[in-house]
PDB file of C-alpha atoms in Angstrom:
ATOM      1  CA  UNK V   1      -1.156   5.754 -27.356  1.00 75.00           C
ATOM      2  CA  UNK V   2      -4.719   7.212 -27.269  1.00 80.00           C
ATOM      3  CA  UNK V   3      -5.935   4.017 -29.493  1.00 82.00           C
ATOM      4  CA  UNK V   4      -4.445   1.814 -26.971  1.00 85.00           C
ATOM      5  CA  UNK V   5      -6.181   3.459 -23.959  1.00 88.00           C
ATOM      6  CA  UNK V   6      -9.236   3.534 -25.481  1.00 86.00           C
ATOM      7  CA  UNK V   7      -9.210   0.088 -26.339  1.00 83.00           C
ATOM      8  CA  UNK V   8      -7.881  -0.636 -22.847  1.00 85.00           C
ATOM      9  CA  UNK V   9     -10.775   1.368 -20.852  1.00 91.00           C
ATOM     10  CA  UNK V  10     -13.044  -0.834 -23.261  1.00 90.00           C
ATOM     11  CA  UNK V  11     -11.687  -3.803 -22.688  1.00 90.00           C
ATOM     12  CA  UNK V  12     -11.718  -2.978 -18.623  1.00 91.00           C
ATOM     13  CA  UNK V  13     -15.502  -2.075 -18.306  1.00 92.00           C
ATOM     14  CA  UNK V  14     -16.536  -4.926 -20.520  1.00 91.00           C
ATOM     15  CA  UNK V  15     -14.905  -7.704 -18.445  1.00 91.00           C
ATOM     16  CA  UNK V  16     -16.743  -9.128 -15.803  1.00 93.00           C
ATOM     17  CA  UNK V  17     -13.837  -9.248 -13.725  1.00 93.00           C
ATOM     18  CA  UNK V  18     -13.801  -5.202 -13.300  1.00 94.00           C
ATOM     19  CA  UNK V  19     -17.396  -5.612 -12.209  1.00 96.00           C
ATOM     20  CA  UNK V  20     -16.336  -8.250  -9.519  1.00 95.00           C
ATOM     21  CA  UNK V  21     -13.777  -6.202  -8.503  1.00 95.00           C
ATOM     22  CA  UNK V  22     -16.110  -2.988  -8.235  1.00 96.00           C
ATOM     23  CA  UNK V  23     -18.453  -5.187  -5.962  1.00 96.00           C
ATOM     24  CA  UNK V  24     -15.807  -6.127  -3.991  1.00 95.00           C
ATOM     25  CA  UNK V  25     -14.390  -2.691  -3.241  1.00 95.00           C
ATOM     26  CA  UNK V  26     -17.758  -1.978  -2.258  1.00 96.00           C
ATOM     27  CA  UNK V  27     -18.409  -4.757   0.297  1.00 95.00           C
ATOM     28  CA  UNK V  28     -14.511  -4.119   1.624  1.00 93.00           C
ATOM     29  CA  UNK V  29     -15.416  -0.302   2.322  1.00 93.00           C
ATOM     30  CA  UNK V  30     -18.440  -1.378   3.630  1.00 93.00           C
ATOM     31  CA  UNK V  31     -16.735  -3.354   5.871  1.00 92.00           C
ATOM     32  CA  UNK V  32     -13.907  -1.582   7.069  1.00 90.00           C
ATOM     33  CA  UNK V  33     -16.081   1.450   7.413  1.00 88.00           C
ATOM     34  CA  UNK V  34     -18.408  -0.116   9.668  1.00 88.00           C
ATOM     35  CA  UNK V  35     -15.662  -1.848  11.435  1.00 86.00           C
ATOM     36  CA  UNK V  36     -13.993   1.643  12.494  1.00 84.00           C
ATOM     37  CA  UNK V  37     -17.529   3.121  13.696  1.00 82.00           C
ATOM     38  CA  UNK V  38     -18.336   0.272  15.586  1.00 79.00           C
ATOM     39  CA  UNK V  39     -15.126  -0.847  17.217  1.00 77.00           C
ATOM     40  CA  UNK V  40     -13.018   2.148  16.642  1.00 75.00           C
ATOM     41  CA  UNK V  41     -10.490  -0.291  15.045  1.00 76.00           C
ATOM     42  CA  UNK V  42      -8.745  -0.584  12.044  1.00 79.00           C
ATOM     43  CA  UNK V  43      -7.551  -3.192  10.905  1.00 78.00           C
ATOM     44  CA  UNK V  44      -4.306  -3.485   8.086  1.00 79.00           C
ATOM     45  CA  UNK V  45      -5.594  -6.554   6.917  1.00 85.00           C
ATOM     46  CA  UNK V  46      -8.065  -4.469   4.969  1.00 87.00           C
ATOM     47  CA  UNK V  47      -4.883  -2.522   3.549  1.00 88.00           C
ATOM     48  CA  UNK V  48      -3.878  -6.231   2.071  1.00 90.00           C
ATOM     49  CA  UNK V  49      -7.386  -7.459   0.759  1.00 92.00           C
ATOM     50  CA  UNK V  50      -7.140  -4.149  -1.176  1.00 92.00           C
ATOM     51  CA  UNK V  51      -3.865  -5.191  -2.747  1.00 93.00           C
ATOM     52  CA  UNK V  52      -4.763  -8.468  -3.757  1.00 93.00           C
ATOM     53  CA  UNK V  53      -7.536  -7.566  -5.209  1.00 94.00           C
ATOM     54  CA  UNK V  54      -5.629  -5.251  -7.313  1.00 94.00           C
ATOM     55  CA  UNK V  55      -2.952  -7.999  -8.147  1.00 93.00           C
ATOM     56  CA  UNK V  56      -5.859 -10.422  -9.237  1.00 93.00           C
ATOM     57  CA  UNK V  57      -7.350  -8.267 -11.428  1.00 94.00           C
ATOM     58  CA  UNK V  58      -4.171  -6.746 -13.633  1.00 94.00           C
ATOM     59  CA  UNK V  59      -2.843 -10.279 -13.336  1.00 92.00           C
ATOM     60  CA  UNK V  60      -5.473 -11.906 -14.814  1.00 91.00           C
ATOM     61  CA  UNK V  61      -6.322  -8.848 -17.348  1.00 92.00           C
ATOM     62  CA  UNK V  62      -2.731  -8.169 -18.463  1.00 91.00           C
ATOM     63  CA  UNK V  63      -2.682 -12.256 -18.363  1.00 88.00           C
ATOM     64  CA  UNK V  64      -5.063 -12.313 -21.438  1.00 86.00           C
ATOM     65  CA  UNK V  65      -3.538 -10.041 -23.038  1.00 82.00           C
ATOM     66  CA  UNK V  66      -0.320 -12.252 -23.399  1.00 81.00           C
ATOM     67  CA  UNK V  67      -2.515 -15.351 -23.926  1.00 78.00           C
ATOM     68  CA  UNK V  68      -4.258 -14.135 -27.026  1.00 78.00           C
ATOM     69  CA  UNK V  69      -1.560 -12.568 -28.370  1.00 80.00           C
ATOM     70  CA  UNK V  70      -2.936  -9.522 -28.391  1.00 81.00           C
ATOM     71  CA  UNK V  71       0.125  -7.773 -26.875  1.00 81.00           C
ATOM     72  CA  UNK V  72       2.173  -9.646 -30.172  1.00 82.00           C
ATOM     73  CA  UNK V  73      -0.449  -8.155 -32.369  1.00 79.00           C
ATOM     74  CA  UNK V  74      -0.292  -4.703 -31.301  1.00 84.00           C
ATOM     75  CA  UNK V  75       3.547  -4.650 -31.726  1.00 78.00           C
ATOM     76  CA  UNK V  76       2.997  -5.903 -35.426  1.00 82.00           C
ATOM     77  CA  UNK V  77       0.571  -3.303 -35.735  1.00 81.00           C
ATOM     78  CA  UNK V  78       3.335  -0.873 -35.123  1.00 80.00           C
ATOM     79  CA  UNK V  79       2.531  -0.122 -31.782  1.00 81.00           C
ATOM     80  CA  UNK V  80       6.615   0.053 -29.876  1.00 86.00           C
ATOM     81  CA  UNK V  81       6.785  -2.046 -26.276  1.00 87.00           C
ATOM     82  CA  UNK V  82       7.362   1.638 -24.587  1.00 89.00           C
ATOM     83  CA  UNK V  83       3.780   2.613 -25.527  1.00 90.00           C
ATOM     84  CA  UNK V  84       2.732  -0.785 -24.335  1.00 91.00           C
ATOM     85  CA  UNK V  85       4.074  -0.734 -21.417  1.00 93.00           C
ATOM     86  CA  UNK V  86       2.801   3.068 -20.651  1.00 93.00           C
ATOM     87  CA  UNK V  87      -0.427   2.481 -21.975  1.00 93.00           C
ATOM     88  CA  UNK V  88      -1.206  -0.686 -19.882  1.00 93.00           C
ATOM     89  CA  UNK V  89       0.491   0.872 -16.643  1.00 95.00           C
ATOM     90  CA  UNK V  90      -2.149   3.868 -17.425  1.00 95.00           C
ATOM     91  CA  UNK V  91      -4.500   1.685 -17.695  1.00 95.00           C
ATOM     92  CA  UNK V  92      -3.734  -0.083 -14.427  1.00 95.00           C
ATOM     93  CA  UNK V  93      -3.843   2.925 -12.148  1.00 95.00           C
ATOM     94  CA  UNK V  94      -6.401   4.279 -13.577  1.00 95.00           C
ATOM     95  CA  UNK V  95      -8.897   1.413 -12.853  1.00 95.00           C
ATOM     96  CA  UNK V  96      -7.212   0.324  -9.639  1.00 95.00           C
ATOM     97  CA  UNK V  97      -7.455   4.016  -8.273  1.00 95.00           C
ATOM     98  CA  UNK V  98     -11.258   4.286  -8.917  1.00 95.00           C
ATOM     99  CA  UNK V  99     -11.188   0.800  -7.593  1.00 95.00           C
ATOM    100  CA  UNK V 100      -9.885   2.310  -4.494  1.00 94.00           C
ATOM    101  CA  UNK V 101     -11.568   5.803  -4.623  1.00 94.00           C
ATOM    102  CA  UNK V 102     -15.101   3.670  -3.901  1.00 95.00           C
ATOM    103  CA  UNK V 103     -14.036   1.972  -1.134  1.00 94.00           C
ATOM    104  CA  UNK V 104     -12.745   4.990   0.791  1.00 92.00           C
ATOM    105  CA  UNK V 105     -15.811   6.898  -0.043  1.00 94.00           C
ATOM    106  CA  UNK V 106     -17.984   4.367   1.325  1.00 94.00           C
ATOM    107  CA  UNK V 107     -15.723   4.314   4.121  1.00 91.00           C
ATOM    108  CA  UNK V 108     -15.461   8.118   4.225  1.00 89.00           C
ATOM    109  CA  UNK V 109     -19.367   7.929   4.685  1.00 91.00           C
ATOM    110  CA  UNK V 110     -19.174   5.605   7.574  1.00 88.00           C
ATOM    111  CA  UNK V 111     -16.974   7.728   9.860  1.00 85.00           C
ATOM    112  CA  UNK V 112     -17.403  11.734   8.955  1.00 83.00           C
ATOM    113  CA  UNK V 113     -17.141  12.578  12.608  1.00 81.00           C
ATOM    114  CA  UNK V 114     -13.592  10.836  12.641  1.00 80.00           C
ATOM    115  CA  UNK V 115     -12.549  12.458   9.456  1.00 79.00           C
ATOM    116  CA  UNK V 116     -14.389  15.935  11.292  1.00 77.00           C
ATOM    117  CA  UNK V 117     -11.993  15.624  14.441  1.00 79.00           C
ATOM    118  CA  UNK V 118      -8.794  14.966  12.737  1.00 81.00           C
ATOM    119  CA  UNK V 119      -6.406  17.676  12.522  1.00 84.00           C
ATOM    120  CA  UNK V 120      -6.453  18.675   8.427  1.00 86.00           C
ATOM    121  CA  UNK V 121      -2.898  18.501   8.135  1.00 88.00           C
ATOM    122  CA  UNK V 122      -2.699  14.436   9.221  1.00 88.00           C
ATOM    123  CA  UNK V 123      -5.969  13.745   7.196  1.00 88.00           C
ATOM    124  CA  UNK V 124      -4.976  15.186   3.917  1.00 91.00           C
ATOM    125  CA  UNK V 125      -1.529  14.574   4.054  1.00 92.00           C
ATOM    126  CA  UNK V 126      -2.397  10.904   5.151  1.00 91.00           C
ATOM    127  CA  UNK V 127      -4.660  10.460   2.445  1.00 91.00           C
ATOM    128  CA  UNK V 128      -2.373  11.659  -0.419  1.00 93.00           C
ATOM    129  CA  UNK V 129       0.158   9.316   1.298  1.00 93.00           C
ATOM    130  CA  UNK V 130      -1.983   6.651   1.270  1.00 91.00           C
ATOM    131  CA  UNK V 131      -2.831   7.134  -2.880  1.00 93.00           C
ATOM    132  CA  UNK V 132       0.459   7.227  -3.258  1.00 95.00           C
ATOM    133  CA  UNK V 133       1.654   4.180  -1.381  1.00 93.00           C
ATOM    134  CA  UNK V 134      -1.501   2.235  -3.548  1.00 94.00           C
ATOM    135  CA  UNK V 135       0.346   3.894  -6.491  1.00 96.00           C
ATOM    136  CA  UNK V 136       3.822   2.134  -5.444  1.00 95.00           C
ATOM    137  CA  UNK V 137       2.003  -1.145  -5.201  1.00 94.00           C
ATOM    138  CA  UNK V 138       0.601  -1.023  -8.507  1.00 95.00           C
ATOM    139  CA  UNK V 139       3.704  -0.198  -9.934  1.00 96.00           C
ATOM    140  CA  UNK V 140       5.741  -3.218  -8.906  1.00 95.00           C
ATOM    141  CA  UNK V 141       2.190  -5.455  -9.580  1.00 94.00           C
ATOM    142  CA  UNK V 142       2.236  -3.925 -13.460  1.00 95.00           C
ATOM    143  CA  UNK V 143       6.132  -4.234 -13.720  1.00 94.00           C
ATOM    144  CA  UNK V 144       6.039  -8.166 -12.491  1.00 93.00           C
ATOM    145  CA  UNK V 145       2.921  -8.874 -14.793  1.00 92.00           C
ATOM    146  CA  UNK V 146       4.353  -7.395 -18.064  1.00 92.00           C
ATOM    147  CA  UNK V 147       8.000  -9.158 -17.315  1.00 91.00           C
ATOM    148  CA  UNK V 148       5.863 -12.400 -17.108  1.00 87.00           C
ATOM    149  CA  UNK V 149       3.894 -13.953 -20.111  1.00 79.00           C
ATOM    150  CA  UNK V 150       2.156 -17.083 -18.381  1.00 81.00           C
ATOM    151  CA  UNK V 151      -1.389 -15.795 -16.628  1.00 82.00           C
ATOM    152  CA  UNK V 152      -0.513 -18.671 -14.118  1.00 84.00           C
ATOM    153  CA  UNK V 153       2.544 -17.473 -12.963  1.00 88.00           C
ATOM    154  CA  UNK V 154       1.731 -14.305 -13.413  1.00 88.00           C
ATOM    155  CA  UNK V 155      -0.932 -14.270 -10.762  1.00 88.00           C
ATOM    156  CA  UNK V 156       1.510 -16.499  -8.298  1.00 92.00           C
ATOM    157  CA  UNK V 157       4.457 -13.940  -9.001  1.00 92.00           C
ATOM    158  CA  UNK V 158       2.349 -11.105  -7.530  1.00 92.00           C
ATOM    159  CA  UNK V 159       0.873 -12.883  -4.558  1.00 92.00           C
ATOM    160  CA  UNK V 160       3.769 -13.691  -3.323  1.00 93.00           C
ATOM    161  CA  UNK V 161       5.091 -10.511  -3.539  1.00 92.00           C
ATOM    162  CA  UNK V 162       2.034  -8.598  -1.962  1.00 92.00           C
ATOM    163  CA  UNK V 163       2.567 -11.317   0.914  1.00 91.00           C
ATOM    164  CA  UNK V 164       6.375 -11.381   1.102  1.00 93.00           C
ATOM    165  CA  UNK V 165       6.544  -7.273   1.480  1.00 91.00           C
ATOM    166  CA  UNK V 166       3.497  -7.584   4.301  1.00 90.00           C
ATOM    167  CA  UNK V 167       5.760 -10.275   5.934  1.00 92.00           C
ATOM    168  CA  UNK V 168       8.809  -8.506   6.012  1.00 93.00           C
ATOM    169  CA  UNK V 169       7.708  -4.774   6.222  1.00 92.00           C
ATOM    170  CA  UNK V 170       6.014  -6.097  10.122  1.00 90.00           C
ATOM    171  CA  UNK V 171       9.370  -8.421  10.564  1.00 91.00           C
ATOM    172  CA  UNK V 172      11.429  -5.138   9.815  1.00 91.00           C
ATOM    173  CA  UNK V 173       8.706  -2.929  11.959  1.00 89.00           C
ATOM    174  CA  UNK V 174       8.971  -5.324  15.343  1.00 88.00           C
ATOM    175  CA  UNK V 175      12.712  -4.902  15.082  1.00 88.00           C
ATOM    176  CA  UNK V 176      12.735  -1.127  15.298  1.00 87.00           C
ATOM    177  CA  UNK V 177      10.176  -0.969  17.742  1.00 83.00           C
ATOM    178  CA  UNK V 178      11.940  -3.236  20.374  1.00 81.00           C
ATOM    179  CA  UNK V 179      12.753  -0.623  23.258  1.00 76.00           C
ATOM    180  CA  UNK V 180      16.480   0.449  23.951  1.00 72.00           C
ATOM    181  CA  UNK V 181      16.024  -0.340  27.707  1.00 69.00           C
ATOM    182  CA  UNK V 182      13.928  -2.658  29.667  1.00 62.00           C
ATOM    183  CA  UNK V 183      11.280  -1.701  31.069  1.00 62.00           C
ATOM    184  CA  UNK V 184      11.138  -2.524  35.107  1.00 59.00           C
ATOM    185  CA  UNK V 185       8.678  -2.993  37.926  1.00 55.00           C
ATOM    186  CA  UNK V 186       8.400   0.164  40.699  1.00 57.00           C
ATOM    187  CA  UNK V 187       6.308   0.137  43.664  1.00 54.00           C
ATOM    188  CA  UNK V 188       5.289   3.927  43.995  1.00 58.00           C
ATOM    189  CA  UNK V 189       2.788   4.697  47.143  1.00 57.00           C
ATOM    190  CA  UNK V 190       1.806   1.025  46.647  1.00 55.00           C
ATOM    191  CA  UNK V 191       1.191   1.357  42.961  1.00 60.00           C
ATOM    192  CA  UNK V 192       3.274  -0.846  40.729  1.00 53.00           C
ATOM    193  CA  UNK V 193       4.198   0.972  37.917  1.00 58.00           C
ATOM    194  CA  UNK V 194       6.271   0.417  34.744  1.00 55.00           C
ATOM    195  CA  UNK V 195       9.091   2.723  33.969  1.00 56.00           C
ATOM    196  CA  UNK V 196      12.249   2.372  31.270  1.00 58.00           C
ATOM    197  CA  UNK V 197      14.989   0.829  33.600  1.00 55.00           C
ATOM    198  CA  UNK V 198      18.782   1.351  32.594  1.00 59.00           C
ATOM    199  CA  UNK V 199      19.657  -1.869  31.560  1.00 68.00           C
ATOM    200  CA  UNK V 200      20.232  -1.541  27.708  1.00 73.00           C
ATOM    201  CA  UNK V 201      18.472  -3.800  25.795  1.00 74.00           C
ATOM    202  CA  UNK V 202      20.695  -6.249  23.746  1.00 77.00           C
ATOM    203  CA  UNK V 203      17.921  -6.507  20.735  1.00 77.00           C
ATOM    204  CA  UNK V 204      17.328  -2.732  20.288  1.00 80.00           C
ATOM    205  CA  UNK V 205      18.503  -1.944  16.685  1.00 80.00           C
ATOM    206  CA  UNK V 206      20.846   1.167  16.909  1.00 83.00           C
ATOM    207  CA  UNK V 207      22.351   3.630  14.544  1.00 82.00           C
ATOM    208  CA  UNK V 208      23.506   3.509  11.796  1.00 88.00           C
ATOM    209  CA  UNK V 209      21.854  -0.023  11.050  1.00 88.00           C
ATOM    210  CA  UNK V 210      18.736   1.389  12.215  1.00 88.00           C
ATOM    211  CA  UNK V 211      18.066   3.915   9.181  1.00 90.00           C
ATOM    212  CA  UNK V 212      19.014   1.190   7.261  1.00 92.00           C
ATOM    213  CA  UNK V 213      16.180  -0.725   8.774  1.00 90.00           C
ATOM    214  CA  UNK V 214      13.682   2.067   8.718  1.00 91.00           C
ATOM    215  CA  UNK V 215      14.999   3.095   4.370  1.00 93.00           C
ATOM    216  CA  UNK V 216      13.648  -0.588   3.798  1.00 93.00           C
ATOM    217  CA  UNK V 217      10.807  -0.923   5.851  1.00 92.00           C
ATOM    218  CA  UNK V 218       9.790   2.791   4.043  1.00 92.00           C
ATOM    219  CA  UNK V 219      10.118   1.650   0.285  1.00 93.00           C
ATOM    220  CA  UNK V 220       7.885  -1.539   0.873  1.00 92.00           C
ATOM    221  CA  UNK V 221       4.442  -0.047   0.798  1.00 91.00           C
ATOM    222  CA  UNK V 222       2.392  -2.433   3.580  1.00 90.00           C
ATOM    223  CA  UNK V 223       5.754  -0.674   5.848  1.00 90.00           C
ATOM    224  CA  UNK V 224       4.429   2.773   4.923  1.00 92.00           C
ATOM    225  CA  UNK V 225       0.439   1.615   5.926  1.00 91.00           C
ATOM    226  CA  UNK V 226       1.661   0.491   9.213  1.00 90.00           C
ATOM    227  CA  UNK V 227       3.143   4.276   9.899  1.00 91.00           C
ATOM    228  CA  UNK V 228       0.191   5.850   8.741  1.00 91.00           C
ATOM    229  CA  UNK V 229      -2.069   3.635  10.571  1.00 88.00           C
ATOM    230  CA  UNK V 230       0.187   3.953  13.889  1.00 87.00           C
ATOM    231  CA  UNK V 231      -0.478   8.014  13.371  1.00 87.00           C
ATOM    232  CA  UNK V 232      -4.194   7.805  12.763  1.00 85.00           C
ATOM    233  CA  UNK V 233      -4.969   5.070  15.440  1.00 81.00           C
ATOM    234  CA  UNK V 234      -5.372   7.505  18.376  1.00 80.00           C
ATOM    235  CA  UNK V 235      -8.123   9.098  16.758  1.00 78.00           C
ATOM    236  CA  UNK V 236     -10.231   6.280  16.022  1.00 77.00           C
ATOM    237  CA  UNK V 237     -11.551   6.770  19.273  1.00 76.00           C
ATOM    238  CA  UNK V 238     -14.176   9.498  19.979  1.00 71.00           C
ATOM    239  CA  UNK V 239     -12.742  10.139  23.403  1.00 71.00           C
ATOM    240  CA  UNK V 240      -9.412  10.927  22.811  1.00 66.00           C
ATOM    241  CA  UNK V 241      -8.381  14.680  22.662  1.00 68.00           C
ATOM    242  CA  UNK V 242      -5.412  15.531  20.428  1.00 68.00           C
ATOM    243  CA  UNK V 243      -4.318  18.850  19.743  1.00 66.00           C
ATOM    244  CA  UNK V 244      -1.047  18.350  17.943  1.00 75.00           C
ATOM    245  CA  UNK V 245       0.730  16.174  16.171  1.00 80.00           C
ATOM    246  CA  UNK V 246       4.811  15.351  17.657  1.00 83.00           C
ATOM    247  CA  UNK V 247       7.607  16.493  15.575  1.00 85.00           C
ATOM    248  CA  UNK V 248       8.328  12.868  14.492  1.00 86.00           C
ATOM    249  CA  UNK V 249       4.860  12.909  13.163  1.00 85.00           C
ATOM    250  CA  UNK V 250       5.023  15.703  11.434  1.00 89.00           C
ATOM    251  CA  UNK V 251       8.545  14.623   9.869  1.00 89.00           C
ATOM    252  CA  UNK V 252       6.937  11.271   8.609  1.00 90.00           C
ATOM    253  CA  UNK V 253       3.826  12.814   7.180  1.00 92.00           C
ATOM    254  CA  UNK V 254       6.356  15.152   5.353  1.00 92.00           C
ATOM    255  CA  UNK V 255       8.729  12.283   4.107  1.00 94.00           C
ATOM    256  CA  UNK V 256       6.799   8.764   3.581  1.00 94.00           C
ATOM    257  CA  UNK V 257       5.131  10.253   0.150  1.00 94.00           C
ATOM    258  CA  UNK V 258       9.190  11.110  -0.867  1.00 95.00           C
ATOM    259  CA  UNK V 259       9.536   7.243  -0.267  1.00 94.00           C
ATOM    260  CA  UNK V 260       6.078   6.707  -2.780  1.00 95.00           C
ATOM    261  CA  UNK V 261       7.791   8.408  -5.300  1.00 95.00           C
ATOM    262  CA  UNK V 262      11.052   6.595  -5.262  1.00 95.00           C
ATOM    263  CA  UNK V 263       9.544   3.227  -5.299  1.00 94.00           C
ATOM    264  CA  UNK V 264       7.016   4.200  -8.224  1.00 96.00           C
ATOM    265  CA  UNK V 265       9.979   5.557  -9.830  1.00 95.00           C
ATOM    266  CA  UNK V 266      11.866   2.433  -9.801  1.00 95.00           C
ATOM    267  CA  UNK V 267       9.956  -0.264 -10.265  1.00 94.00           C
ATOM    268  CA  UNK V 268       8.069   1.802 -13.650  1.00 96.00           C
ATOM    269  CA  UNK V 269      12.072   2.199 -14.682  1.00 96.00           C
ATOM    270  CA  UNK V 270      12.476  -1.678 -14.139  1.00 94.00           C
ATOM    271  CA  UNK V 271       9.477  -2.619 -15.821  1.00 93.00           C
ATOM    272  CA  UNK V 272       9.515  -0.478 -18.764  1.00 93.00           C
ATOM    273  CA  UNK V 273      13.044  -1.103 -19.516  1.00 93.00           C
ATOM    274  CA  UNK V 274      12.802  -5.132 -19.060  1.00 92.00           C
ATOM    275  CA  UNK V 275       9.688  -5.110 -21.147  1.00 89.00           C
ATOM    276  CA  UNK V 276      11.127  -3.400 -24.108  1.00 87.00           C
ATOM    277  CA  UNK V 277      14.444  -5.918 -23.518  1.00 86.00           C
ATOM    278  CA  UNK V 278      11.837  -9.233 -23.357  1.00 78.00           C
ATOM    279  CA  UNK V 279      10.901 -11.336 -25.997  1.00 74.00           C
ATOM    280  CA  UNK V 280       7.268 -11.518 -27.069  1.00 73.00           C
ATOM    281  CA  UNK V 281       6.296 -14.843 -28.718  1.00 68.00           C
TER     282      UNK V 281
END
């Protein structure tokens, strides 16, 4: 295992494609940072370049490594598919985490006065969640790219599925945030003023298929970055004062990593046991 990391970490910081990467990291902290100084806006669409990047980069890594047949060669070496698999996963997160690590810093530098008025419960316990939910997308990105041998298809296979779970992680998030009643018109001292009426709404998604709705949106990892965004939003802007987080903050902060964990957990399980099932020619 230790002679295939090594050889891994060489074979990562001697492709040019690691330094692309790195210099695109950079310029997407850079960016983002500057974006949430200036405008006080976030954007998840940075939350997306960031996994794409990722899912170019193992694809197309991992892809050579099928292409030469150097993942054929190591098995005749006598190295088994399990240490394979755990050495290039390793690997993967490893290299995709520092990958990450620079653009937050450089976005860290950007905003210290946001990162200075959050409460240190939501910032820490956003920023593990946030690892975490990176993690989770690496996981399913190594686990498609090791059950797939062509570079080609390889690199299709995992765009789609970093744009499939952002498309149905926001179709599953409008659902549950359509309101229960309809909101209706009062004229108050000759103010008009919205308030929740009483007519139930016939779209609101109610127990038990709810939780359902929410389990799913949860596992896919753009669904968590939406929740931790929606929590950090408010104090993106300097003027807001916040003194405590709700109780249904406090409950997601505490549960969303759980959700991490079970995806990593699976989709490791379902790569490492596929790979050591598939054929290598």
């Amino acid at each position: 295992m230790s002679k295939l990391l090594r050889a891994g970490f060489r074979r990562y910081f001697k492709s040019l494609l690691f330094w692309l990467a790195l210099v695109a990291s950079v310029v997407l902290g850079i960016i983002s940072g500057f974006r949430v100084k200036e405008d006080a806006v976030f954007d998840d669409v940075f939350t997306v370049v960031g996994f794409i990047l990722y899912a170019i980069l193992l694809s197309l890594m991992i892809g050579r490594e099928f292409g030469d047949r150097v993942i054929k060669n190591k098995i005749i070496s006598g190295h088994t598919k399990g240490s394979i698999f755990v050495s290039e996963y390793i690997l993967s997160v490893a290299v995709c985490l520092l990958l990450c690590s620079v653009s937050a810093l450089i976005f860290a530098l950007f905003n210290l006065d946001l990162f200075g008025r959050m409460l240190p419960e939501l910032l820490v316990k956003s920023i593990v969640g946030y690892f975490l939910l990176i993690v989770s997308m690496i996981t399913a990105t190594v686990s498609v790219c090791m059950l797939t041998s062509n570079r080609a298809v390889m690199a299709i296979a995992v765009l789609v599925l970093i744009l499939a779970t952002f498309m149905i992680s926001y179709e599953l998030d409008d659902r549950l945030e359509r309101p229960e009643y309809y909101m209706q018109l009062e004229v108050v001292d000759g103010i008009h003023t919205l308030v929740q009426g009483t007519e139930k709404n016939p779209n609101y998604i109610d127990r038990p298929l709810r939780d359902v709705y929410n389990f799913f949106k949860r596992i896919i990892p753009h669904g968590q970055a939406i929740d931790y965004l929606r929590m950090v939003y408010p104090w993106l802007e300097p003027i807001n004062i916040i003194l405590s987080l709700t109780e249904e903050e406090t409950g997601l902060l505490n549960i969303l990593p759980l959700y991490s964990i079970g995806t990593i957990c699976a989709s490791f399980a379902l790569g490492y046991i596929g790979f050591r099932k598939k054929g290598i020619k």
